[in-house]
Amino acid sequence: MDKNNPAVEVIPGLYLSSFPDEIDKKYTHVLNMCMTPHEDSSRASPRQEILHIQLLDWDDITPYIQLILQFIDTALQHPQNRVLVHCALGINRSAAAVTAYLCHQNKSNSRAALEYLKSRKPDVQPSVMFLQQIDRYFGYGDTFGIDPMGALHEPSTADSSSPLHPVELPVDITRHVSFGERADPVFKKVAIATHKYVYVLDSYKLIGRLRKRKKRIVVDINGG
């Protein structure tokens, strides 16, 4: 995070920025939406929860939306918490994640959410592809036209009308993990073959790549 380009507070407790050179200890929760992990995560405050969703600019954000919503919602239940959402530049992937949360919070489509987000951080430019995926997740029409990458993505089974609640993990995932003790109301600790520990959201169908170190997400489903 460039000192000349500080994080912007979008709503109380929720901040958006580019990739931070160092994670400020004032943030209790950090959502990293780019491929690069935090090299200094071992020096992060023990009370910081870091969720790393490895998303490329052309990936489908749909499978991660529920995880994003619950991560931020859980953090903001406590007024003292502060959530930082970032990607590499703070304009596309992280902006899409924040847009999705604003849609969820305000029951609006992505166009209305983005209009507000731009009033807080004018340089954000989430792709039409991400905005379309967000609108479809929440049950809105094609606000921004045709998704240029739609043919590359599997249809989403997300039901925007259903509440966020626990569901069973896919069988192909549960064969490779064993559940340990509960970590908190949102996350479970699971051990994989490498004996590393990860946290898996109860209600999230595991698709794609997530990471966690120590108390940080480190799930790499595609990597095996």
Coordinates of C-alpha atoms in Angstrom, one line a residue:
M1 CA 0.0 0.0 0.0
D2 CA 1.6 3.2 -1.2
K3 CA 1.7 5.9 1.6
N4 CA 0.6 8.4 -1.1
N5 CA -2.4 6.1 -1.9
P6 CA -3.8 5.1 1.5
A7 CA -6.7 2.7 2.1
V8 CA -10.1 4.2 1.7
E9 CA -12.9 3.6 4.2
V10 CA -15.9 2.5 2.1
I11 CA -18.3 2.1 4.9
P12 CA -17.6 2.1 8.6
G13 CA -15.0 -0.5 9.3
L14 CA -14.5 -1.6 5.7
Y15 CA -11.4 -0.4 3.8
L16 CA -10.2 -0.9 0.2
S17 CA -6.6 -0.5 -1.0
S18 CA -3.9 -1.8 -3.3
F19 CA -1.4 -4.5 -2.1
P20 CA 0.0 -3.3 1.3
D21 CA 3.7 -3.2 1.8
E22 CA 3.0 -4.1 5.4
I23 CA -0.3 -5.0 7.1
D24 CA -1.2 -2.2 9.5
K25 CA -2.0 -3.6 12.9
K26 CA -5.2 -1.6 13.0
Y27 CA -6.8 -4.1 10.7
T28 CA -8.3 -7.1 12.4
H29 CA -9.3 -8.8 9.2
V30 CA -7.7 -8.7 5.8
L31 CA -9.1 -10.1 2.5
N32 CA -6.4 -10.6 -0.1
M33 CA -8.0 -11.0 -3.6
C34 CA -4.9 -11.4 -5.7
M35 CA -2.5 -14.3 -6.3
T36 CA 0.4 -12.9 -4.2
P37 CA 0.5 -13.9 -0.5
H38 CA 1.6 -11.6 2.2
E39 CA 5.3 -12.2 2.7
D40 CA 5.2 -10.6 6.2
S41 CA 2.2 -12.7 7.4
S42 CA 4.4 -14.4 10.0
R43 CA 4.9 -11.0 11.6
A44 CA 1.3 -10.0 11.5
S45 CA -0.6 -9.5 14.7
P46 CA -2.0 -12.7 16.2
R47 CA -5.4 -11.1 16.3
Q48 CA -5.4 -10.5 12.5
E49 CA -7.5 -12.9 10.4
I50 CA -6.2 -13.0 6.8
L51 CA -8.4 -14.6 4.1
H52 CA -6.5 -15.1 0.8
I53 CA -8.6 -15.9 -2.2
Q54 CA -6.3 -16.4 -5.2
L55 CA -8.3 -14.8 -8.0
L56 CA -7.1 -13.9 -11.5
D57 CA -8.6 -11.1 -13.5
W58 CA -10.4 -13.5 -15.8
D59 CA -11.6 -16.0 -13.1
D60 CA -15.2 -16.4 -12.0
I61 CA -15.8 -14.7 -8.7
T62 CA -19.2 -16.4 -8.2
P63 CA -18.0 -19.4 -6.1
Y64 CA -16.3 -17.0 -3.7
I65 CA -19.0 -14.5 -3.1
Q66 CA -20.7 -16.3 -0.2
L67 CA -17.3 -16.7 1.5
I68 CA -16.5 -13.0 0.9
L69 CA -19.9 -11.9 2.4
Q70 CA -19.6 -14.1 5.5
F71 CA -16.0 -13.1 6.1
I72 CA -16.8 -9.4 6.1
D73 CA -20.2 -9.8 7.8
T74 CA -18.6 -11.8 10.7
A75 CA -15.9 -9.2 11.2
L76 CA -18.2 -6.2 11.1
Q77 CA -20.5 -7.8 13.8
H78 CA -18.0 -6.3 16.2
P79 CA -17.7 -2.5 15.9
Q80 CA -14.1 -2.5 17.0
N81 CA -13.0 -4.6 14.0
R82 CA -11.6 -3.2 10.8
V83 CA -11.5 -5.1 7.5
L84 CA -9.0 -4.3 4.7
V85 CA -9.9 -5.7 1.2
H86 CA -7.1 -5.5 -1.4
C87 CA -5.7 -6.9 -4.6
A88 CA -2.6 -5.8 -6.5
L89 CA -3.8 -2.3 -7.5
G90 CA -7.0 -2.0 -5.5
I91 CA -9.2 -1.3 -8.6
N92 CA -10.5 -4.6 -10.0
R93 CA -10.6 -7.8 -8.0
S94 CA -10.8 -6.2 -4.6
A95 CA -13.2 -3.6 -5.9
A96 CA -15.4 -6.4 -7.2
A97 CA -15.4 -8.1 -3.7
V98 CA -16.4 -4.8 -2.1
T99 CA -19.1 -4.2 -4.7
A100 CA -20.5 -7.7 -4.0
Y101 CA -20.6 -6.8 -0.3
L102 CA -22.3 -3.5 -0.9
C103 CA -25.0 -5.3 -3.0
H104 CA -25.5 -7.7 -0.1
Q105 CA -25.7 -5.0 2.5
N106 CA -28.0 -2.6 0.6
K107 CA -29.9 -5.2 -1.5
S108 CA -28.9 -3.4 -4.7
N109 CA -27.5 -4.3 -8.1
S110 CA -23.9 -3.9 -9.0
R111 CA -24.5 -0.6 -10.8
A112 CA -25.8 1.1 -7.8
A113 CA -23.2 -0.4 -5.5
L114 CA -20.4 0.6 -7.9
E115 CA -21.8 4.2 -8.1
Y116 CA -21.5 4.5 -4.4
L117 CA -18.0 2.8 -4.3
K118 CA -16.7 5.3 -6.9
S119 CA -17.9 8.1 -4.7
R120 CA -15.5 6.8 -2.1
K121 CA -12.7 5.6 -4.3
P122 CA -13.0 7.1 -7.8
D123 CA -10.3 5.0 -9.4
V124 CA -12.0 1.6 -9.0
Q125 CA -12.7 -0.3 -12.2
P126 CA -14.1 -3.8 -11.5
S127 CA -14.5 -5.6 -14.8
V128 CA -17.8 -6.0 -16.6
M129 CA -17.3 -9.8 -16.2
F130 CA -17.1 -9.5 -12.4
L131 CA -20.1 -7.1 -12.2
Q132 CA -22.2 -9.5 -14.3
Q133 CA -21.3 -12.4 -12.2
I134 CA -22.3 -10.5 -9.0
D135 CA -25.6 -9.4 -10.5
R136 CA -26.4 -13.0 -11.5
Y137 CA -25.5 -14.2 -8.0
F138 CA -28.0 -11.7 -6.4
G139 CA -30.7 -12.5 -9.0
Y140 CA -30.5 -9.2 -11.0
G141 CA -30.6 -8.9 -14.8
D142 CA -27.7 -8.1 -17.1
T143 CA -27.0 -4.6 -15.8
F144 CA -23.8 -4.2 -17.8
G145 CA -24.5 -6.3 -20.9
I146 CA -23.0 -9.6 -21.9
D147 CA -20.2 -11.2 -19.9
P148 CA -17.3 -11.4 -22.3
M149 CA -15.8 -14.4 -20.4
G150 CA -19.1 -16.2 -19.8
A151 CA -18.4 -19.1 -22.1
L152 CA -15.3 -20.0 -20.1
H153 CA -17.2 -20.4 -16.8
E154 CA -19.4 -23.1 -15.6
P155 CA -23.0 -22.0 -14.8
S156 CA -23.4 -21.0 -11.1
T157 CA -25.8 -22.9 -8.9
A158 CA -25.9 -20.0 -6.3
D159 CA -29.4 -19.2 -5.1
S160 CA -29.4 -15.5 -4.3
S161 CA -32.7 -15.8 -2.3
S162 CA -31.4 -18.4 0.1
P163 CA -29.9 -17.3 3.5
L164 CA -26.3 -18.0 4.4
H165 CA -26.4 -21.3 6.2
P166 CA -24.2 -24.4 6.6
V167 CA -24.3 -27.0 3.9
E168 CA -22.5 -30.3 3.5
L169 CA -19.0 -30.1 1.9
P170 CA -18.7 -32.0 -1.4
V171 CA -17.7 -35.6 -1.1
D172 CA -14.6 -35.2 -3.2
I173 CA -13.3 -32.6 -0.7
T174 CA -14.2 -34.4 2.5
R175 CA -12.3 -37.5 1.4
H176 CA -9.1 -35.5 1.6
V177 CA -9.7 -33.6 4.9
S178 CA -10.4 -34.5 8.5
F179 CA -12.2 -32.1 10.7
G180 CA -10.8 -30.9 14.0
E181 CA -12.2 -28.6 16.7
R182 CA -14.4 -25.7 15.9
A183 CA -12.4 -22.5 15.4
D184 CA -15.2 -20.0 15.6
P185 CA -18.8 -19.7 14.4
V186 CA -17.7 -19.3 10.7
F187 CA -14.6 -21.4 10.3
K188 CA -13.6 -25.0 10.9
K189 CA -10.0 -26.2 11.2
V190 CA -9.2 -29.1 8.9
A191 CA -5.9 -31.0 8.4
I192 CA -4.7 -32.1 5.0
A193 CA -2.1 -34.6 4.0
T194 CA 0.7 -32.1 4.3
H195 CA -0.3 -31.5 8.0
K196 CA -0.8 -27.9 7.4
Y197 CA -3.9 -26.4 8.8
V198 CA -6.6 -24.5 6.9
Y199 CA -9.9 -23.0 7.7
V200 CA -12.9 -24.0 5.6
L201 CA -16.2 -22.0 5.7
D202 CA -19.0 -24.3 6.7
S203 CA -21.5 -23.0 4.1
Y204 CA -19.0 -22.6 1.3
K205 CA -18.7 -25.2 -1.5
L206 CA -15.0 -25.5 -2.1
I207 CA -14.1 -24.5 -5.6
G208 CA -10.8 -22.9 -6.6
R209 CA -7.9 -21.8 -4.5
L210 CA -7.7 -20.4 -1.0
R211 CA -4.8 -20.0 1.3
K212 CA -4.1 -19.6 5.0
R213 CA -0.9 -19.4 7.1
K214 CA -1.2 -20.1 10.9
K215 CA -4.6 -18.4 11.4
R216 CA -4.7 -17.5 7.7
I217 CA -6.5 -19.3 4.9
V218 CA -4.3 -21.7 3.0
V219 CA -6.5 -24.0 1.0
D220 CA -5.3 -25.0 -2.4
I221 CA -8.0 -27.4 -3.8
N222 CA -6.7 -27.3 -7.4
G223 CA -3.2 -28.2 -6.1
G224 CA -4.3 -31.3 -4.4

